[in-house]
């Protein structure tokens, strides 16, 4: 049996009682640690759950033969950050397991998607499709700009996740992400994300040092000038309801415009 | 201090270790139980956490004076189903608490929003805005139809939550919800949700008797003919990627069209 267990967005303490139970009954525990900080070392985790934990790389997951072979006659837990099924890789793993007749169980947890929507104070049903800002190579990811334009035209909010570099483990920094948005505007010129656009940045959500700020992009760029690359999301709001405005004003940093 | 603790979508065992710790340290514990089944009785819950649990109605939450007054000098936990901040009522409560200078902490959990996206096998970034199908009175909620049309035009999936009646606690049944969709089509005639449209129904997610089926709406109506009103969502897919098609085929019920 293959059991995917999510541990949420802010370290291992986000695991559910049901998830903890599954680990305790498992014959083998894998930890997928490349997409999110776990909040404690593998050694500490092993002490809590009383058994060995093996680290999984993305390649291990994509070439999942070993995990699936073991799942045929053992209880194999794969611990994943966030909610296990929001990452496409895990959906593929589930489908592959089912093809081979292996039982699959998924134990859900908080996902950055809904946590970010909630913590922003914006209304969940007013979010359009989301997108991921990727670490730029020679191309500026203009498809993200199109998503923002499309959502804005309908008055909808856009949630932008910041990609983590697989090899280095580093997240795209907020400053770099904001610069990318402005660069897109310079190329496309549809007025969706100028330096004067209001945006919300939520960083380190769920940790004690979480940061939630809203303001014009030019001021956010100054605010995040020396901010270390940590897990963060950017929200470009669409049309704001008065209660949403009130929520944003709680995080407002543009001193000249309060 | 006001502490909102989510316990996810499938009963109390979905609470996180962090959430459990918060309850154990709390001076007062409230349980909001009108939107989702808790999976165990208040008495059982009290035994697990070793303290009294008071039930909250929606009115108690909306007229939150008592809860906020107590939060000034006590650690007050409000246990909520799903993720606490996805419900607008809780966002208002947080804003109200902040206005009064009360510290607020939110401990997140799995939300039906991301759980349903994940369990459907469809890709999270291909969902457009979501909507809620409400228990019908004299009006057919045509704004929901507009959301589906708008998402479909962009190839995006639509997640439809089924409303729970506040007074009776009963959920809109899947059969009734599907009939509503067909009724909308009869009025609007834009071809978004005919009886031949493919839809996915996910019911009782996270519980041992969860049901996941996909098929044409006419066949889903037959399948859910005598299905009891339980928590469920309906997804109207947009354009399907081949891996999404594969995921749906795992739940396919239209025998004549496999």
JSON list of N, CA and C in Angstrom, two decimals, chain B residues 27-81:
[
{"chain": "B", "resi": 27, "resn": "UNK", "atom": "N", "xyz": [-7.73, 28.10, 27.26]},
{"chain": "B", "resi": 27, "resn": "UNK", "atom": "CA", "xyz": [-8.60, 28.28, 28.42]},
{"chain": "B", "resi": 27, "resn": "UNK", "atom": "C", "xyz": [-10.03, 27.90, 28.08]},
{"chain": "B", "resi": 28, "resn": "UNK", "atom": "N", "xyz": [-10.36, 28.03, 26.80]},
{"chain": "B", "resi": 28, "resn": "UNK", "atom": "CA", "xyz": [-11.75, 27.83, 26.36]},
{"chain": "B", "resi": 28, "resn": "UNK", "atom": "C", "xyz": [-11.73, 27.29, 24.94]},
{"chain": "B", "resi": 29, "resn": "UNK", "atom": "N", "xyz": [-12.54, 26.28, 24.66]},
{"chain": "B", "resi": 29, "resn": "UNK", "atom": "CA", "xyz": [-12.58, 25.71, 23.31]},
{"chain": "B", "resi": 29, "resn": "UNK", "atom": "C", "xyz": [-14.00, 25.74, 22.75]},
{"chain": "B", "resi": 30, "resn": "UNK", "atom": "N", "xyz": [-14.15, 26.39, 21.61]},
{"chain": "B", "resi": 30, "resn": "UNK", "atom": "CA", "xyz": [-15.43, 26.41, 20.90]},
{"chain": "B", "resi": 30, "resn": "UNK", "atom": "C", "xyz": [-15.32, 25.54, 19.66]},
{"chain": "B", "resi": 31, "resn": "UNK", "atom": "N", "xyz": [-16.40, 24.89, 19.30]},
{"chain": "B", "resi": 31, "resn": "UNK", "atom": "CA", "xyz": [-16.43, 24.07, 18.08]},
{"chain": "B", "resi": 31, "resn": "UNK", "atom": "C", "xyz": [-17.54, 24.58, 17.17]},
{"chain": "B", "resi": 32, "resn": "UNK", "atom": "N", "xyz": [-17.13, 24.91, 15.96]},
{"chain": "B", "resi": 32, "resn": "UNK", "atom": "CA", "xyz": [-18.12, 25.34, 14.98]},
{"chain": "B", "resi": 32, "resn": "UNK", "atom": "C", "xyz": [-18.47, 24.14, 14.14]},
{"chain": "B", "resi": 33, "resn": "UNK", "atom": "N", "xyz": [-19.71, 23.71, 14.22]},
{"chain": "B", "resi": 33, "resn": "UNK", "atom": "CA", "xyz": [-20.04, 22.39, 13.67]},
{"chain": "B", "resi": 33, "resn": "UNK", "atom": "C", "xyz": [-21.15, 22.41, 12.63]},
{"chain": "B", "resi": 34, "resn": "UNK", "atom": "N", "xyz": [-21.52, 23.59, 12.15]},
{"chain": "B", "resi": 34, "resn": "UNK", "atom": "CA", "xyz": [-22.67, 23.58, 11.25]},
{"chain": "B", "resi": 34, "resn": "UNK", "atom": "C", "xyz": [-22.32, 23.35, 9.80]},
{"chain": "B", "resi": 35, "resn": "UNK", "atom": "N", "xyz": [-21.05, 23.45, 9.41]},
{"chain": "B", "resi": 35, "resn": "UNK", "atom": "CA", "xyz": [-20.75, 23.34, 7.98]},
{"chain": "B", "resi": 35, "resn": "UNK", "atom": "C", "xyz": [-20.16, 22.01, 7.56]},
{"chain": "B", "resi": 36, "resn": "UNK", "atom": "N", "xyz": [-19.84, 21.16, 8.50]},
{"chain": "B", "resi": 36, "resn": "UNK", "atom": "CA", "xyz": [-19.15, 19.93, 8.12]},
{"chain": "B", "resi": 36, "resn": "UNK", "atom": "C", "xyz": [-19.29, 18.90, 9.24]},
{"chain": "B", "resi": 37, "resn": "UNK", "atom": "N", "xyz": [-19.37, 17.64, 8.89]},
{"chain": "B", "resi": 37, "resn": "UNK", "atom": "CA", "xyz": [-19.48, 16.63, 9.94]},
{"chain": "B", "resi": 37, "resn": "UNK", "atom": "C", "xyz": [-18.16, 16.53, 10.69]},
{"chain": "B", "resi": 38, "resn": "UNK", "atom": "N", "xyz": [-18.21, 16.39, 11.98]},
{"chain": "B", "resi": 38, "resn": "UNK", "atom": "CA", "xyz": [-17.00, 16.36, 12.79]},
{"chain": "B", "resi": 38, "resn": "UNK", "atom": "C", "xyz": [-16.42, 14.95, 12.85]},
{"chain": "B", "resi": 39, "resn": "UNK", "atom": "N", "xyz": [-17.28, 13.95, 12.62]},
{"chain": "B", "resi": 39, "resn": "UNK", "atom": "CA", "xyz": [-16.78, 12.58, 12.62]},
{"chain": "B", "resi": 39, "resn": "UNK", "atom": "C", "xyz": [-16.80, 11.94, 14.00]},
{"chain": "B", "resi": 40, "resn": "UNK", "atom": "N", "xyz": [-17.06, 12.73, 15.01]},
{"chain": "B", "resi": 40, "resn": "UNK", "atom": "CA", "xyz": [-17.23, 12.17, 16.35]},
{"chain": "B", "resi": 40, "resn": "UNK", "atom": "C", "xyz": [-18.05, 13.15, 17.18]},
{"chain": "B", "resi": 41, "resn": "UNK", "atom": "N", "xyz": [-18.60, 12.66, 18.29]},
{"chain": "B", "resi": 41, "resn": "UNK", "atom": "CA", "xyz": [-19.47, 13.51, 19.09]},
{"chain": "B", "resi": 41, "resn": "UNK", "atom": "C", "xyz": [-18.66, 14.49, 19.92]},
{"chain": "B", "resi": 42, "resn": "UNK", "atom": "N", "xyz": [-19.32, 15.54, 20.38]},
{"chain": "B", "resi": 42, "resn": "UNK", "atom": "CA", "xyz": [-18.66, 16.52, 21.23]},
{"chain": "B", "resi": 42, "resn": "UNK", "atom": "C", "xyz": [-18.10, 15.84, 22.47]},
{"chain": "B", "resi": 43, "resn": "UNK", "atom": "N", "xyz": [-18.87, 14.87, 23.00]},
{"chain": "B", "resi": 43, "resn": "UNK", "atom": "CA", "xyz": [-18.42, 14.14, 24.20]},
{"chain": "B", "resi": 43, "resn": "UNK", "atom": "C", "xyz": [-17.10, 13.42, 23.94]},
{"chain": "B", "resi": 44, "resn": "UNK", "atom": "N", "xyz": [-17.01, 12.74, 22.79]},
{"chain": "B", "resi": 44, "resn": "UNK", "atom": "CA", "xyz": [-15.76, 12.04, 22.44]},
{"chain": "B", "resi": 44, "resn": "UNK", "atom": "C", "xyz": [-14.61, 13.02, 22.28]},
{"chain": "B", "resi": 45, "resn": "UNK", "atom": "N", "xyz": [-14.91, 14.16, 21.66]},
{"chain": "B", "resi": 45, "resn": "UNK", "atom": "CA", "xyz": [-13.90, 15.19, 21.46]},
{"chain": "B", "resi": 45, "resn": "UNK", "atom": "C", "xyz": [-13.40, 15.69, 22.81]},
{"chain": "B", "resi": 46, "resn": "UNK", "atom": "N", "xyz": [-14.34, 15.91, 23.74]},
{"chain": "B", "resi": 46, "resn": "UNK", "atom": "CA", "xyz": [-13.96, 16.39, 25.08]},
{"chain": "B", "resi": 46, "resn": "UNK", "atom": "C", "xyz": [-13.06, 15.39, 25.78]},
{"chain": "B", "resi": 47, "resn": "UNK", "atom": "N", "xyz": [-13.33, 14.10, 25.56]},
{"chain": "B", "resi": 47, "resn": "UNK", "atom": "CA", "xyz": [-12.48, 13.08, 26.20]},
{"chain": "B", "resi": 47, "resn": "UNK", "atom": "C", "xyz": [-11.06, 13.12, 25.65]},
{"chain": "B", "resi": 48, "resn": "UNK", "atom": "N", "xyz": [-10.95, 13.30, 24.33]},
{"chain": "B", "resi": 48, "resn": "UNK", "atom": "CA", "xyz": [-9.62, 13.32, 23.70]},
{"chain": "B", "resi": 48, "resn": "UNK", "atom": "C", "xyz": [-8.80, 14.51, 24.20]},
{"chain": "B", "resi": 49, "resn": "UNK", "atom": "N", "xyz": [-9.43, 15.68, 24.25]},
{"chain": "B", "resi": 49, "resn": "UNK", "atom": "CA", "xyz": [-8.64, 16.88, 24.57]},
{"chain": "B", "resi": 49, "resn": "UNK", "atom": "C", "xyz": [-8.68, 17.23, 26.06]},
{"chain": "B", "resi": 50, "resn": "UNK", "atom": "N", "xyz": [-9.51, 16.51, 26.81]},
{"chain": "B", "resi": 50, "resn": "UNK", "atom": "CA", "xyz": [-9.49, 16.69, 28.26]},
{"chain": "B", "resi": 50, "resn": "UNK", "atom": "C", "xyz": [-10.06, 18.00, 28.75]},
{"chain": "B", "resi": 51, "resn": "UNK", "atom": "N", "xyz": [-10.91, 18.64, 27.96]},
{"chain": "B", "resi": 51, "resn": "UNK", "atom": "CA", "xyz": [-11.61, 19.83, 28.46]},
{"chain": "B", "resi": 51, "resn": "UNK", "atom": "C", "xyz": [-12.95, 20.02, 27.78]},
{"chain": "B", "resi": 52, "resn": "UNK", "atom": "N", "xyz": [-13.74, 20.91, 28.35]},
{"chain": "B", "resi": 52, "resn": "UNK", "atom": "CA", "xyz": [-15.09, 21.15, 27.85]},
{"chain": "B", "resi": 52, "resn": "UNK", "atom": "C", "xyz": [-15.06, 21.81, 26.47]},
{"chain": "B", "resi": 53, "resn": "UNK", "atom": "N", "xyz": [-15.98, 21.41, 25.61]},
{"chain": "B", "resi": 53, "resn": "UNK", "atom": "CA", "xyz": [-16.10, 22.00, 24.28]},
{"chain": "B", "resi": 53, "resn": "UNK", "atom": "C", "xyz": [-17.50, 22.59, 24.12]},
{"chain": "B", "resi": 54, "resn": "UNK", "atom": "N", "xyz": [-17.59, 23.87, 23.75]},
{"chain": "B", "resi": 54, "resn": "UNK", "atom": "CA", "xyz": [-18.90, 24.50, 23.56]},
{"chain": "B", "resi": 54, "resn": "UNK", "atom": "C", "xyz": [-19.20, 24.61, 22.07]},
{"chain": "B", "resi": 55, "resn": "UNK", "atom": "N", "xyz": [-20.40, 24.24, 21.70]},
{"chain": "B", "resi": 55, "resn": "UNK", "atom": "CA", "xyz": [-20.80, 24.33, 20.29]},
{"chain": "B", "resi": 55, "resn": "UNK", "atom": "C", "xyz": [-21.15, 25.76, 19.90]},
{"chain": "B", "resi": 56, "resn": "UNK", "atom": "N", "xyz": [-20.72, 26.16, 18.71]},
{"chain": "B", "resi": 56, "resn": "UNK", "atom": "CA", "xyz": [-21.02, 27.50, 18.18]},
{"chain": "B", "resi": 56, "resn": "UNK", "atom": "C", "xyz": [-21.98, 27.39, 17.01]},
{"chain": "B", "resi": 57, "resn": "UNK", "atom": "N", "xyz": [-22.97, 28.23, 16.97]},
{"chain": "B", "resi": 57, "resn": "UNK", "atom": "CA", "xyz": [-23.83, 28.31, 15.78]},
{"chain": "B", "resi": 57, "resn": "UNK", "atom": "C", "xyz": [-23.28, 29.42, 14.88]},
{"chain": "B", "resi": 58, "resn": "UNK", "atom": "N", "xyz": [-23.77, 29.48, 13.67]},
{"chain": "B", "resi": 58, "resn": "UNK", "atom": "CA", "xyz": [-23.32, 30.55, 12.77]},
{"chain": "B", "resi": 58, "resn": "UNK", "atom": "C", "xyz": [-23.65, 31.92, 13.38]},
{"chain": "B", "resi": 59, "resn": "UNK", "atom": "N", "xyz": [-24.82, 32.02, 14.03]},
{"chain": "B", "resi": 59, "resn": "UNK", "atom": "CA", "xyz": [-25.20, 33.30, 14.63]},
{"chain": "B", "resi": 59, "resn": "UNK", "atom": "C", "xyz": [-24.20, 33.71, 15.72]},
{"chain": "B", "resi": 60, "resn": "UNK", "atom": "N", "xyz": [-23.77, 32.72, 16.52]},
{"chain": "B", "resi": 60, "resn": "UNK", "atom": "CA", "xyz": [-22.76, 33.01, 17.55]},
{"chain": "B", "resi": 60, "resn": "UNK", "atom": "C", "xyz": [-21.51, 33.64, 16.93]},
{"chain": "B", "resi": 61, "resn": "UNK", "atom": "N", "xyz": [-21.13, 33.11, 15.76]},
{"chain": "B", "resi": 61, "resn": "UNK", "atom": "CA", "xyz": [-19.91, 33.60, 15.12]},
{"chain": "B", "resi": 61, "resn": "UNK", "atom": "C", "xyz": [-20.10, 34.99, 14.54]},
{"chain": "B", "resi": 62, "resn": "UNK", "atom": "N", "xyz": [-21.29, 35.20, 13.95]},
{"chain": "B", "resi": 62, "resn": "UNK", "atom": "CA", "xyz": [-21.55, 36.51, 13.35]},
{"chain": "B", "resi": 62, "resn": "UNK", "atom": "C", "xyz": [-21.71, 37.58, 14.42]},
{"chain": "B", "resi": 63, "resn": "UNK", "atom": "N", "xyz": [-22.35, 37.20, 15.53]},
{"chain": "B", "resi": 63, "resn": "UNK", "atom": "CA", "xyz": [-22.45, 38.14, 16.66]},
{"chain": "B", "resi": 63, "resn": "UNK", "atom": "C", "xyz": [-21.38, 37.72, 17.66]},
{"chain": "B", "resi": 64, "resn": "UNK", "atom": "N", "xyz": [-20.15, 38.11, 17.34]},
{"chain": "B", "resi": 64, "resn": "UNK", "atom": "CA", "xyz": [-19.00, 37.48, 17.99]},
{"chain": "B", "resi": 64, "resn": "UNK", "atom": "C", "xyz": [-18.55, 38.16, 19.28]},
{"chain": "B", "resi": 65, "resn": "UNK", "atom": "N", "xyz": [-19.35, 39.09, 19.78]},
{"chain": "B", "resi": 65, "resn": "UNK", "atom": "CA", "xyz": [-18.94, 39.90, 20.94]},
{"chain": "B", "resi": 65, "resn": "UNK", "atom": "C", "xyz": [-18.41, 39.04, 22.09]},
{"chain": "B", "resi": 66, "resn": "UNK", "atom": "N", "xyz": [-19.16, 37.99, 22.43]},
{"chain": "B", "resi": 66, "resn": "UNK", "atom": "CA", "xyz": [-18.76, 37.19, 23.58]},
{"chain": "B", "resi": 66, "resn": "UNK", "atom": "C", "xyz": [-17.39, 36.53, 23.37]},
{"chain": "B", "resi": 67, "resn": "UNK", "atom": "N", "xyz": [-17.21, 35.94, 22.18]},
{"chain": "B", "resi": 67, "resn": "UNK", "atom": "CA", "xyz": [-15.93, 35.27, 21.88]},
{"chain": "B", "resi": 67, "resn": "UNK", "atom": "C", "xyz": [-14.78, 36.27, 21.96]},
{"chain": "B", "resi": 68, "resn": "UNK", "atom": "N", "xyz": [-15.00, 37.46, 21.38]},
{"chain": "B", "resi": 68, "resn": "UNK", "atom": "CA", "xyz": [-13.93, 38.46, 21.37]},
{"chain": "B", "resi": 68, "resn": "UNK", "atom": "C", "xyz": [-13.65, 38.99, 22.78]},
{"chain": "B", "resi": 69, "resn": "UNK", "atom": "N", "xyz": [-14.71, 39.21, 23.56]},
{"chain": "B", "resi": 69, "resn": "UNK", "atom": "CA", "xyz": [-14.52, 39.67, 24.94]},
{"chain": "B", "resi": 69, "resn": "UNK", "atom": "C", "xyz": [-13.66, 38.67, 25.73]},
{"chain": "B", "resi": 70, "resn": "UNK", "atom": "N", "xyz": [-13.98, 37.40, 25.55]},
{"chain": "B", "resi": 70, "resn": "UNK", "atom": "CA", "xyz": [-13.21, 36.37, 26.27]},
{"chain": "B", "resi": 70, "resn": "UNK", "atom": "C", "xyz": [-11.75, 36.29, 25.80]},
{"chain": "B", "resi": 71, "resn": "UNK", "atom": "N", "xyz": [-11.54, 36.63, 24.51]},
{"chain": "B", "resi": 71, "resn": "UNK", "atom": "CA", "xyz": [-10.19, 36.52, 23.94]},
{"chain": "B", "resi": 71, "resn": "UNK", "atom": "C", "xyz": [-9.23, 37.59, 24.46]},
{"chain": "B", "resi": 72, "resn": "UNK", "atom": "N", "xyz": [-9.79, 38.63, 25.11]},
{"chain": "B", "resi": 72, "resn": "UNK", "atom": "CA", "xyz": [-8.94, 39.72, 25.59]},
{"chain": "B", "resi": 72, "resn": "UNK", "atom": "C", "xyz": [-7.94, 39.20, 26.63]},
{"chain": "B", "resi": 73, "resn": "UNK", "atom": "N", "xyz": [-8.42, 38.39, 27.55]},
{"chain": "B", "resi": 73, "resn": "UNK", "atom": "CA", "xyz": [-7.48, 37.92, 28.59]},
{"chain": "B", "resi": 73, "resn": "UNK", "atom": "C", "xyz": [-7.41, 36.40, 28.72]},
{"chain": "B", "resi": 74, "resn": "UNK", "atom": "N", "xyz": [-8.05, 35.68, 27.76]},
{"chain": "B", "resi": 74, "resn": "UNK", "atom": "CA", "xyz": [-7.97, 34.21, 27.80]},
{"chain": "B", "resi": 74, "resn": "UNK", "atom": "C", "xyz": [-7.47, 33.69, 26.46]},
{"chain": "B", "resi": 75, "resn": "UNK", "atom": "N", "xyz": [-6.93, 32.46, 26.45]},
{"chain": "B", "resi": 75, "resn": "UNK", "atom": "CA", "xyz": [-6.62, 31.79, 25.19]},
{"chain": "B", "resi": 75, "resn": "UNK", "atom": "C", "xyz": [-7.86, 31.07, 24.71]},
{"chain": "B", "resi": 76, "resn": "UNK", "atom": "N", "xyz": [-8.50, 31.62, 23.70]},
{"chain": "B", "resi": 76, "resn": "UNK", "atom": "CA", "xyz": [-9.75, 31.07, 23.19]},
{"chain": "B", "resi": 76, "resn": "UNK", "atom": "C", "xyz": [-9.52, 30.39, 21.85]},
{"chain": "B", "resi": 77, "resn": "UNK", "atom": "N", "xyz": [-9.82, 29.10, 21.77]},
{"chain": "B", "resi": 77, "resn": "UNK", "atom": "CA", "xyz": [-9.68, 28.38, 20.51]},
{"chain": "B", "resi": 77, "resn": "UNK", "atom": "C", "xyz": [-11.05, 28.20, 19.87]},
{"chain": "B", "resi": 78, "resn": "UNK", "atom": "N", "xyz": [-11.15, 28.55, 18.59]},
{"chain": "B", "resi": 78, "resn": "UNK", "atom": "CA", "xyz": [-12.35, 28.22, 17.82]},
{"chain": "B", "resi": 78, "resn": "UNK", "atom": "C", "xyz": [-11.95, 27.15, 16.81]},
{"chain": "B", "resi": 79, "resn": "UNK", "atom": "N", "xyz": [-12.48, 25.96, 17.00]},
{"chain": "B", "resi": 79, "resn": "UNK", "atom": "CA", "xyz": [-12.23, 24.83, 16.10]},
{"chain": "B", "resi": 79, "resn": "UNK", "atom": "C", "xyz": [-13.17, 24.92, 14.91]},
{"chain": "B", "resi": 80, "resn": "UNK", "atom": "N", "xyz": [-12.62, 24.92, 13.71]},
{"chain": "B", "resi": 80, "resn": "UNK", "atom": "CA", "xyz": [-13.48, 25.03, 12.53]},
{"chain": "B", "resi": 80, "resn": "UNK", "atom": "C", "xyz": [-13.18, 23.90, 11.55]},
{"chain": "B", "resi": 81, "resn": "UNK", "atom": "N", "xyz": [-14.18, 23.46, 10.81]},
{"chain": "B", "resi": 81, "resn": "UNK", "atom": "CA", "xyz": [-13.92, 22.48, 9.76]},
{"chain": "B", "resi": 81, "resn": "UNK", "atom": "C", "xyz": [-13.12, 23.12, 8.62]}
]
